[in-house]
mmCIF file with all atom_site columns, C-alpha atoms in Angstrom:
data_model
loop_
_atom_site.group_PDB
_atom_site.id
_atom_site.type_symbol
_atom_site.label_atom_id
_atom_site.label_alt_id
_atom_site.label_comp_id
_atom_site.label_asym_id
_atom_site.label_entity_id
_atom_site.label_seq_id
_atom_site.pdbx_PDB_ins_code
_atom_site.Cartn_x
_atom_site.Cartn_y
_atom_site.Cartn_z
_atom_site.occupancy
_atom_site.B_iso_or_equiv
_atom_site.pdbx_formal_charge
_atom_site.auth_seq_id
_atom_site.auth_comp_id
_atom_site.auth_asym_id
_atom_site.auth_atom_id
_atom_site.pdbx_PDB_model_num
ATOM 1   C CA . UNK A 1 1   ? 76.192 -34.145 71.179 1.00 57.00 ? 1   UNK A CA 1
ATOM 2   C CA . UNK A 1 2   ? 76.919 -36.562 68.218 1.00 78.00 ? 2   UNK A CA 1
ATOM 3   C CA . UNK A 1 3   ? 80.216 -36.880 67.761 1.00 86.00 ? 3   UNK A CA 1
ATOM 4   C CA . UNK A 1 4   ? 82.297 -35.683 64.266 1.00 87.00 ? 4   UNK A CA 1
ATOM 5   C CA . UNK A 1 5   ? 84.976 -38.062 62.244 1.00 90.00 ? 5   UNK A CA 1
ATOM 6   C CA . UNK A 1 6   ? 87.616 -36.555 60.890 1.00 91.00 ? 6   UNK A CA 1
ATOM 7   C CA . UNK A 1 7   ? 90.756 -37.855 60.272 1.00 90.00 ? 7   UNK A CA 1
ATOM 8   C CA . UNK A 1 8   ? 94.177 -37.085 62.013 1.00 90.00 ? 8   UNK A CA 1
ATOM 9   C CA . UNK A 1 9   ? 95.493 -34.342 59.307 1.00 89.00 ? 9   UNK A CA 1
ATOM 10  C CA . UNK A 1 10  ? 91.625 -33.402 59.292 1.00 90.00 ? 10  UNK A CA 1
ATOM 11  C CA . UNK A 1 11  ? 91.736 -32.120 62.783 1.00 92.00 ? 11  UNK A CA 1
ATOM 12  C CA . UNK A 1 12  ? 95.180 -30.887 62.873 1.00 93.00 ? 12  UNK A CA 1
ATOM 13  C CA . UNK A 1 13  ? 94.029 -28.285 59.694 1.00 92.00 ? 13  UNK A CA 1
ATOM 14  C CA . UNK A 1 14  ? 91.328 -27.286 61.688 1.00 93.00 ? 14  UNK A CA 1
ATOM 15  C CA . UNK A 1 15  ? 93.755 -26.531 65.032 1.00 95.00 ? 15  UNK A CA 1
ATOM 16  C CA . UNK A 1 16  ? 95.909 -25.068 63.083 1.00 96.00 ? 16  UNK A CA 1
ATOM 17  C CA . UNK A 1 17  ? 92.898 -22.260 61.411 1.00 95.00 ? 17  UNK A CA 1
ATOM 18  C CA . UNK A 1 18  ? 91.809 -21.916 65.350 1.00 96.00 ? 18  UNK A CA 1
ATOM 19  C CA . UNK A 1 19  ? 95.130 -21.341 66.230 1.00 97.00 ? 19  UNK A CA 1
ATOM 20  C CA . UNK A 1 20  ? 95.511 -18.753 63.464 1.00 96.00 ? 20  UNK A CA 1
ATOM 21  C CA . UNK A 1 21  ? 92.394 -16.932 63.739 1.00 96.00 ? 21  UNK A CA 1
ATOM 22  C CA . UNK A 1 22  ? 93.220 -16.489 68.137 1.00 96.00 ? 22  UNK A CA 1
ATOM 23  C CA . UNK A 1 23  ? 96.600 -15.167 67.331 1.00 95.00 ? 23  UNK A CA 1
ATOM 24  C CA . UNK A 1 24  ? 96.798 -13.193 63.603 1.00 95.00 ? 24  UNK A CA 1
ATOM 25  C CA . UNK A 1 25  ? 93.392 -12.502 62.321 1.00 95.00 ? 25  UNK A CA 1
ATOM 26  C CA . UNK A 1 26  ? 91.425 -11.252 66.097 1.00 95.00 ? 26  UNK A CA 1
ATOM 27  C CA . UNK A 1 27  ? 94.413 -9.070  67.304 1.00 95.00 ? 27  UNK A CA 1
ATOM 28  C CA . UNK A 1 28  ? 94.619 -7.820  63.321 1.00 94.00 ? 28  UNK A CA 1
ATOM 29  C CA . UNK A 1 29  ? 90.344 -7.021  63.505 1.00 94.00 ? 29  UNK A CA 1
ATOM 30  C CA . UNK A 1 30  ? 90.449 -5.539  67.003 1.00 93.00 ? 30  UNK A CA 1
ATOM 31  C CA . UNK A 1 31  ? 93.338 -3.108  66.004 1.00 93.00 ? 31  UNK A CA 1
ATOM 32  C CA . UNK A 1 32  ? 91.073 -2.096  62.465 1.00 90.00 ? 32  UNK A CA 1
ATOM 33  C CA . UNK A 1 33  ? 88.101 -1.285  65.214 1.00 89.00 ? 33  UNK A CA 1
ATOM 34  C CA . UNK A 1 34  ? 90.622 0.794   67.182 1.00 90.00 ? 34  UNK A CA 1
ATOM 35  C CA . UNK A 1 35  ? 91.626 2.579   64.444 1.00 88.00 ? 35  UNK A CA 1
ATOM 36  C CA . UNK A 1 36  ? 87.941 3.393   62.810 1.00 84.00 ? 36  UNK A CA 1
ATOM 37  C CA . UNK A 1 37  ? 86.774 4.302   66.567 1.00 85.00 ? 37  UNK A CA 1
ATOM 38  C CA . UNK A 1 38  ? 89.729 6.954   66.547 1.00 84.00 ? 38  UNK A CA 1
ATOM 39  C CA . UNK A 1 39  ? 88.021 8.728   62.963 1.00 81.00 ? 39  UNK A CA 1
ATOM 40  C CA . UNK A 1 40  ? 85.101 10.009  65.370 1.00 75.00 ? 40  UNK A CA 1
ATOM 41  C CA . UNK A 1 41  ? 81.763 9.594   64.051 1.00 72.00 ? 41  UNK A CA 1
ATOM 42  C CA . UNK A 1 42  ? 81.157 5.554   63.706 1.00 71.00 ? 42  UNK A CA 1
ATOM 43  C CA . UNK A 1 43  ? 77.919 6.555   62.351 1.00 73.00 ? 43  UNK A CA 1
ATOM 44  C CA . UNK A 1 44  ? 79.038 7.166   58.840 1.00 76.00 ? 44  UNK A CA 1
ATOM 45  C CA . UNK A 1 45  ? 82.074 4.979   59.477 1.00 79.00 ? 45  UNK A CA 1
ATOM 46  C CA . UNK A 1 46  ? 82.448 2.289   56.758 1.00 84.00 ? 46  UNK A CA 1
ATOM 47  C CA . UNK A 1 47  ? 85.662 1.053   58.152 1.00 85.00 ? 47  UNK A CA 1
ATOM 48  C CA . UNK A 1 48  ? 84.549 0.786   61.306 1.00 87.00 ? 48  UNK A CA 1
ATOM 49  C CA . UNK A 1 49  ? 81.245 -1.196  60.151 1.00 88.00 ? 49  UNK A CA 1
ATOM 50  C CA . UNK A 1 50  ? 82.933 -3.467  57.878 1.00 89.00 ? 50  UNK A CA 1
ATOM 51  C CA . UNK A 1 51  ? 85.742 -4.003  60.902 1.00 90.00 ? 51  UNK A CA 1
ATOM 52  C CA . UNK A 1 52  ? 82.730 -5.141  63.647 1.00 91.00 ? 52  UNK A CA 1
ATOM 53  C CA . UNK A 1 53  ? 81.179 -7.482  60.589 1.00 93.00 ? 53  UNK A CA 1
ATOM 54  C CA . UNK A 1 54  ? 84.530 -9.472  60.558 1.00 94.00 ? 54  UNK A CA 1
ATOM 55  C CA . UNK A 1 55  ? 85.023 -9.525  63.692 1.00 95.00 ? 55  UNK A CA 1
ATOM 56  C CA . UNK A 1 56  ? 81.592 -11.334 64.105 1.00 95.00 ? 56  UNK A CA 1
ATOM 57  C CA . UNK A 1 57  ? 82.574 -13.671 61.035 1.00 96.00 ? 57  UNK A CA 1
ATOM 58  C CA . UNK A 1 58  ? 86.360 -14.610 63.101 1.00 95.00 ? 58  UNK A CA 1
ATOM 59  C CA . UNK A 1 59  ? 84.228 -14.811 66.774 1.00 96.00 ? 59  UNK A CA 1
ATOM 60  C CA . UNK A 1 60  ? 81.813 -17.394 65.005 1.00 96.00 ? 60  UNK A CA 1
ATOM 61  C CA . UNK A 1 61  ? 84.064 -19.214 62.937 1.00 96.00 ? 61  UNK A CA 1
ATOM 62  C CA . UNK A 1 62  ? 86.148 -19.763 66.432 1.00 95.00 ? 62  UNK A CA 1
ATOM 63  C CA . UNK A 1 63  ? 83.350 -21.137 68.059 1.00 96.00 ? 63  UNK A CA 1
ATOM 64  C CA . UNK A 1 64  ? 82.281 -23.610 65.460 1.00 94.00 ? 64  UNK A CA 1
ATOM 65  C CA . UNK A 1 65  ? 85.803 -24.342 65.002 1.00 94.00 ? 65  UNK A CA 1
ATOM 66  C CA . UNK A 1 66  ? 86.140 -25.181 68.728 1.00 94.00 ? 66  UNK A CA 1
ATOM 67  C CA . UNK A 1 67  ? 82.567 -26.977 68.879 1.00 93.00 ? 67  UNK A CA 1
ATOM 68  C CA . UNK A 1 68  ? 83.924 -29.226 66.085 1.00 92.00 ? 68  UNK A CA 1
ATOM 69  C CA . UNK A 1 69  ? 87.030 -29.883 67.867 1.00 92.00 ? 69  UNK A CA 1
ATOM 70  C CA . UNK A 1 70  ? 85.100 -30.684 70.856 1.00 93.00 ? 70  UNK A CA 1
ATOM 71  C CA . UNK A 1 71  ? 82.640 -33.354 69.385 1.00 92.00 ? 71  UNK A CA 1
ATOM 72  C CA . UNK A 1 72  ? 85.638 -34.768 66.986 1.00 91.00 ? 72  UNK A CA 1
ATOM 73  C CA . UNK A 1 73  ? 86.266 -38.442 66.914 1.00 91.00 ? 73  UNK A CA 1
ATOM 74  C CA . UNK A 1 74  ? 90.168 -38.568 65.980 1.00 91.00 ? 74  UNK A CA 1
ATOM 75  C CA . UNK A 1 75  ? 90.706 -41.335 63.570 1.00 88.00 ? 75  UNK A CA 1
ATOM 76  C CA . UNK A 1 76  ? 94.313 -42.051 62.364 1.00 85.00 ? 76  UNK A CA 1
ATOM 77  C CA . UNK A 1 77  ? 93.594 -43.805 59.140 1.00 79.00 ? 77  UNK A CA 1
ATOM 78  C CA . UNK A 1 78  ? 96.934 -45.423 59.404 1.00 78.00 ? 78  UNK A CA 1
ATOM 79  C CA . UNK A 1 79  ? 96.498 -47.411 62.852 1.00 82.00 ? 79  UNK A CA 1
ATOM 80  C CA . UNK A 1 80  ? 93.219 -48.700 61.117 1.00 75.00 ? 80  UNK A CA 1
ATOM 81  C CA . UNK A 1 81  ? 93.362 -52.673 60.453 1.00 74.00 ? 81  UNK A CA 1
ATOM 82  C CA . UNK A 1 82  ? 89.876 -52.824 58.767 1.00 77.00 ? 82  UNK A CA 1
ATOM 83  C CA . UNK A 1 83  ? 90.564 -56.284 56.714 1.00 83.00 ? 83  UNK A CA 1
ATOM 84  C CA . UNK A 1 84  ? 90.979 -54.693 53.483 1.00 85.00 ? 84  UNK A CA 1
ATOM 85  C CA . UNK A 1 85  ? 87.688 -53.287 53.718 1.00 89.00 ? 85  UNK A CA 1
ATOM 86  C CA . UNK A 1 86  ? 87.068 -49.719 53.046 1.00 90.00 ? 86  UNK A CA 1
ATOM 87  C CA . UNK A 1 87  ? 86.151 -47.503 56.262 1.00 91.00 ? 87  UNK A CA 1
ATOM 88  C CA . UNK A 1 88  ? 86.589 -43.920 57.029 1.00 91.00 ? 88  UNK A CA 1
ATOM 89  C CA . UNK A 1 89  ? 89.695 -42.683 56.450 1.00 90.00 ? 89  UNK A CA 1
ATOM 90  C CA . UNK A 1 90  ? 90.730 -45.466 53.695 1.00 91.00 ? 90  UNK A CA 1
ATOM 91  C CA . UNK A 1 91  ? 92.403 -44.112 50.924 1.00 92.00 ? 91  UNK A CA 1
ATOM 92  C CA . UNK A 1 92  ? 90.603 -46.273 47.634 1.00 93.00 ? 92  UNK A CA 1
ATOM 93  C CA . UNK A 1 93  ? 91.891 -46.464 44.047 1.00 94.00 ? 93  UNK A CA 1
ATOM 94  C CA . UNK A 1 94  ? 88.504 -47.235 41.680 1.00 93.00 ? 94  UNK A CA 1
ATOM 95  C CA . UNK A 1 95  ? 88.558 -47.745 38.044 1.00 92.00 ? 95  UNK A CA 1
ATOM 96  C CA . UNK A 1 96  ? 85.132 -46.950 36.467 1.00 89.00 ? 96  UNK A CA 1
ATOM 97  C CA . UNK A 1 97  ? 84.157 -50.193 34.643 1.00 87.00 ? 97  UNK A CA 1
ATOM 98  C CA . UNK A 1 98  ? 82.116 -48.247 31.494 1.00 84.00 ? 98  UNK A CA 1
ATOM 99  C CA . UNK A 1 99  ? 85.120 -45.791 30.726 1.00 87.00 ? 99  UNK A CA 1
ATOM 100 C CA . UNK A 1 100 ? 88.559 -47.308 32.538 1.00 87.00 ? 100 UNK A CA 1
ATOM 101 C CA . UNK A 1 101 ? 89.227 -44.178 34.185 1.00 90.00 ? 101 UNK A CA 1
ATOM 102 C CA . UNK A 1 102 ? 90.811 -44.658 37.449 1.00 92.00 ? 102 UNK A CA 1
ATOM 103 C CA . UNK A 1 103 ? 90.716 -42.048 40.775 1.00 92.00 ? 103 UNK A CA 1
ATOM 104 C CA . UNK A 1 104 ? 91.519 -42.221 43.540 1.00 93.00 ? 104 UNK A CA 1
ATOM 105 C CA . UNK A 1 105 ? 90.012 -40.968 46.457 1.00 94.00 ? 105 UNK A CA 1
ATOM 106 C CA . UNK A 1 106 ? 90.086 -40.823 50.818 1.00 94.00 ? 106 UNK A CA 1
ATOM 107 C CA . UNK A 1 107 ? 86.645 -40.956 52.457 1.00 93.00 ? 107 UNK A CA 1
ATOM 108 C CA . UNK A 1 108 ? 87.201 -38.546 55.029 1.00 93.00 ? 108 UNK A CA 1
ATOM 109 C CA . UNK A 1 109 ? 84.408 -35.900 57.419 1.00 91.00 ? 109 UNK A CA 1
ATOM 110 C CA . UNK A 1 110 ? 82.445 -33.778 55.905 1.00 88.00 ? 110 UNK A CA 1
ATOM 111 C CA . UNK A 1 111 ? 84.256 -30.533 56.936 1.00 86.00 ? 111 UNK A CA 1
ATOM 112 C CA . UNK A 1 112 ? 87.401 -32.083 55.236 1.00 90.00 ? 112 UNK A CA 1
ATOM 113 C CA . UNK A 1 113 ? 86.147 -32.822 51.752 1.00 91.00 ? 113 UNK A CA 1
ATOM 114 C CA . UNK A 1 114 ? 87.749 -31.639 48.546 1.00 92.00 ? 114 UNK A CA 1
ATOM 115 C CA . UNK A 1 115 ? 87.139 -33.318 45.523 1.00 90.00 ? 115 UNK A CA 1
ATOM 116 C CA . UNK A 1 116 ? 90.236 -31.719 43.770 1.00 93.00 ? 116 UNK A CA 1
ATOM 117 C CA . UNK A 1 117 ? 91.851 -33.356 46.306 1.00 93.00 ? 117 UNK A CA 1
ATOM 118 C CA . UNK A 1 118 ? 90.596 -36.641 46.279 1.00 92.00 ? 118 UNK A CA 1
ATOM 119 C CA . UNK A 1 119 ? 89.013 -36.145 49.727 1.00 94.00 ? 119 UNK A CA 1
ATOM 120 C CA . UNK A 1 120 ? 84.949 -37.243 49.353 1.00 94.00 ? 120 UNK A CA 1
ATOM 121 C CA . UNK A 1 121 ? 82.618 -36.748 52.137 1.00 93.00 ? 121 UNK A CA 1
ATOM 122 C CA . UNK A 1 122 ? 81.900 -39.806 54.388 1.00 92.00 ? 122 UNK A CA 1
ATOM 123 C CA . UNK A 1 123 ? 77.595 -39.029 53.898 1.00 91.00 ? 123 UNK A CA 1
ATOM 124 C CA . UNK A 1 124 ? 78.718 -38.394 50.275 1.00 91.00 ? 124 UNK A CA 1
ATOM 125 C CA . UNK A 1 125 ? 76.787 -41.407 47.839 1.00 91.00 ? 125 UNK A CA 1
ATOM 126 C CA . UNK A 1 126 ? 80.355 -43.047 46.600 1.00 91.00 ? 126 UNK A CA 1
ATOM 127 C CA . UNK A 1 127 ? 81.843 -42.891 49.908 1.00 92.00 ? 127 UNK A CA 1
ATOM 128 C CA . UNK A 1 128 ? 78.432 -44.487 51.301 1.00 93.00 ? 128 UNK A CA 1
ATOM 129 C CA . UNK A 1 129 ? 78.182 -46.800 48.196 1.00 92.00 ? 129 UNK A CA 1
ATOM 130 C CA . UNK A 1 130 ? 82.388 -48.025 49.168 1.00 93.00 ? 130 UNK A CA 1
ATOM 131 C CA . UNK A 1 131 ? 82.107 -48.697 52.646 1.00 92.00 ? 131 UNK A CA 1
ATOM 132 C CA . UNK A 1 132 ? 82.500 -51.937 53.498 1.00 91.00 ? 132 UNK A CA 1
ATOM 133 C CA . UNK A 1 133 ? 83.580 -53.061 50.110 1.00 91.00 ? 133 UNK A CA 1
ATOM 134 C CA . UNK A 1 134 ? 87.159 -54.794 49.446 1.00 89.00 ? 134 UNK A CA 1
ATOM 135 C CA . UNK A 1 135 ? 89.288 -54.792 46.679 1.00 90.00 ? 135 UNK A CA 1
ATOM 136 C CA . UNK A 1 136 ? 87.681 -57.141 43.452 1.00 89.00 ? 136 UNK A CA 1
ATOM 137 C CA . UNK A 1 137 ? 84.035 -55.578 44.470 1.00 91.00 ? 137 UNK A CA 1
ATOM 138 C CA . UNK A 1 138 ? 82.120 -53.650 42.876 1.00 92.00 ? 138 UNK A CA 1
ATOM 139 C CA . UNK A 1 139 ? 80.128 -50.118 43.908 1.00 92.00 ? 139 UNK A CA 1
ATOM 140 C CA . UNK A 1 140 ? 77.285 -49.173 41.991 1.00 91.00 ? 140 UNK A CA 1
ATOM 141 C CA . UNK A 1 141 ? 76.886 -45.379 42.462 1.00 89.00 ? 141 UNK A CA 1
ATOM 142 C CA . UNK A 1 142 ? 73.518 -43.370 41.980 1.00 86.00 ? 142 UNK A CA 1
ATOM 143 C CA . UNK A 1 143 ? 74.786 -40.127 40.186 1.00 78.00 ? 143 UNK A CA 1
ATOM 144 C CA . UNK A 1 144 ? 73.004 -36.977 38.483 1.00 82.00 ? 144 UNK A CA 1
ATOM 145 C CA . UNK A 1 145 ? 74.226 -38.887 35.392 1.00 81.00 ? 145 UNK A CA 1
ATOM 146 C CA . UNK A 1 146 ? 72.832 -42.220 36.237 1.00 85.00 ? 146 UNK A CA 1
ATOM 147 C CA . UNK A 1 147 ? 74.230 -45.361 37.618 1.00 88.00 ? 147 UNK A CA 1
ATOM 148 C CA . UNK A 1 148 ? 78.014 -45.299 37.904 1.00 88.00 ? 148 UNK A CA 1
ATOM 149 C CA . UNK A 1 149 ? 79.869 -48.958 38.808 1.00 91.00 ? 149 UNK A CA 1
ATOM 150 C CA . UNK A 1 150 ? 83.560 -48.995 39.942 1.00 91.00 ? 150 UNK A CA 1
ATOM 151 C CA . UNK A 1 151 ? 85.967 -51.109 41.146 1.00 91.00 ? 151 UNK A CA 1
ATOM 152 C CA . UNK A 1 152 ? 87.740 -51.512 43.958 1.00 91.00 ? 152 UNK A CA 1
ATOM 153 C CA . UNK A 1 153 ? 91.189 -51.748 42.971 1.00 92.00 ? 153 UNK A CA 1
ATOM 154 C CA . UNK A 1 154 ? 92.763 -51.314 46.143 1.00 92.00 ? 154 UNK A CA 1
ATOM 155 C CA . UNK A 1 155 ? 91.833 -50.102 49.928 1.00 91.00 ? 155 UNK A CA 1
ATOM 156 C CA . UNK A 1 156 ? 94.746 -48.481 51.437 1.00 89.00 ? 156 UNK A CA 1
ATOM 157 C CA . UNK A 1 157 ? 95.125 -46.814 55.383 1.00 86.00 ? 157 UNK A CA 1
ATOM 158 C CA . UNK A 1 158 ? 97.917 -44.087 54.789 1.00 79.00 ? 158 UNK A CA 1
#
């Protein structure tokens, strides 16, 4: 099994879902089924349907949850000493050369990405187009809108 980056707060998020889903949202789903069962008929039962449906979402979601945590590769972005350079995990300020805007985002795993955040995808094509690159470069980005250049203001490991 391949493993799965993620990043320290990455894979604490996901324990802390897991741990959620074991202890509020099961015991809530099994007591709903209970309670539908008790109505009689579970023919007709819409409560009772829509009850075993979530039940099947929270079972799956538990497993892929714990499958993820499983294969995960732990990486503390702020024991990293990558040279300046950005890896997984690096938090990276970029100014875009055509407009001056600056963002800032972390390259983190793909279950943890949020662009509001600033959290991009490490298989997304700026995260794959910064690795490796140091403050001064330059990443030249293939987007829907055409090329995109940036540069690397500064690499950070927080």
């Amino acid at each position: 099994m391949a493993t799965i980056p993620l990043t320290k707060r990455g894979a604490e998020k996901l324990k802390e879902e897991l741990h959620r889903l074991k202890t509020i949202e099961r015991p809530a789903v099994i007591n709903a089924i209970a309670e539908a069962r008790a109505q009689g008929d579970l023919s007709e039962n819409a409560e009772y349907d829509a009850a075993k449906d979530k039940q099947g979402f929270i079972e799956g979601r538990i497993l892929e949850i714990e499958g993820k945590l499983a294969a995960a590769q732990v990486i503390d972005p702020s024991a990293l000493d990558a040279g300046g350079r950005a890896v997984f995990g690096a938090t990276v300020d970029l100014e875009e050369e055509e407009s001056g805007d600056a963002v800032t985002y972390q390259i983190v795993g793909d279950d943890e990405a949020d662009l509001k955040h600033g959290l991009i995808s490490v298989s997304s094509p700026i995260a794959r187009a910064l690795i490796g690159k140091e403050a001064g470069d330059v990443a030249e980005v293939q987007a829907p809108g055409g090329v995109k250049r940036y540069e690397i203001v500064e690499v950070r490991y927080v």
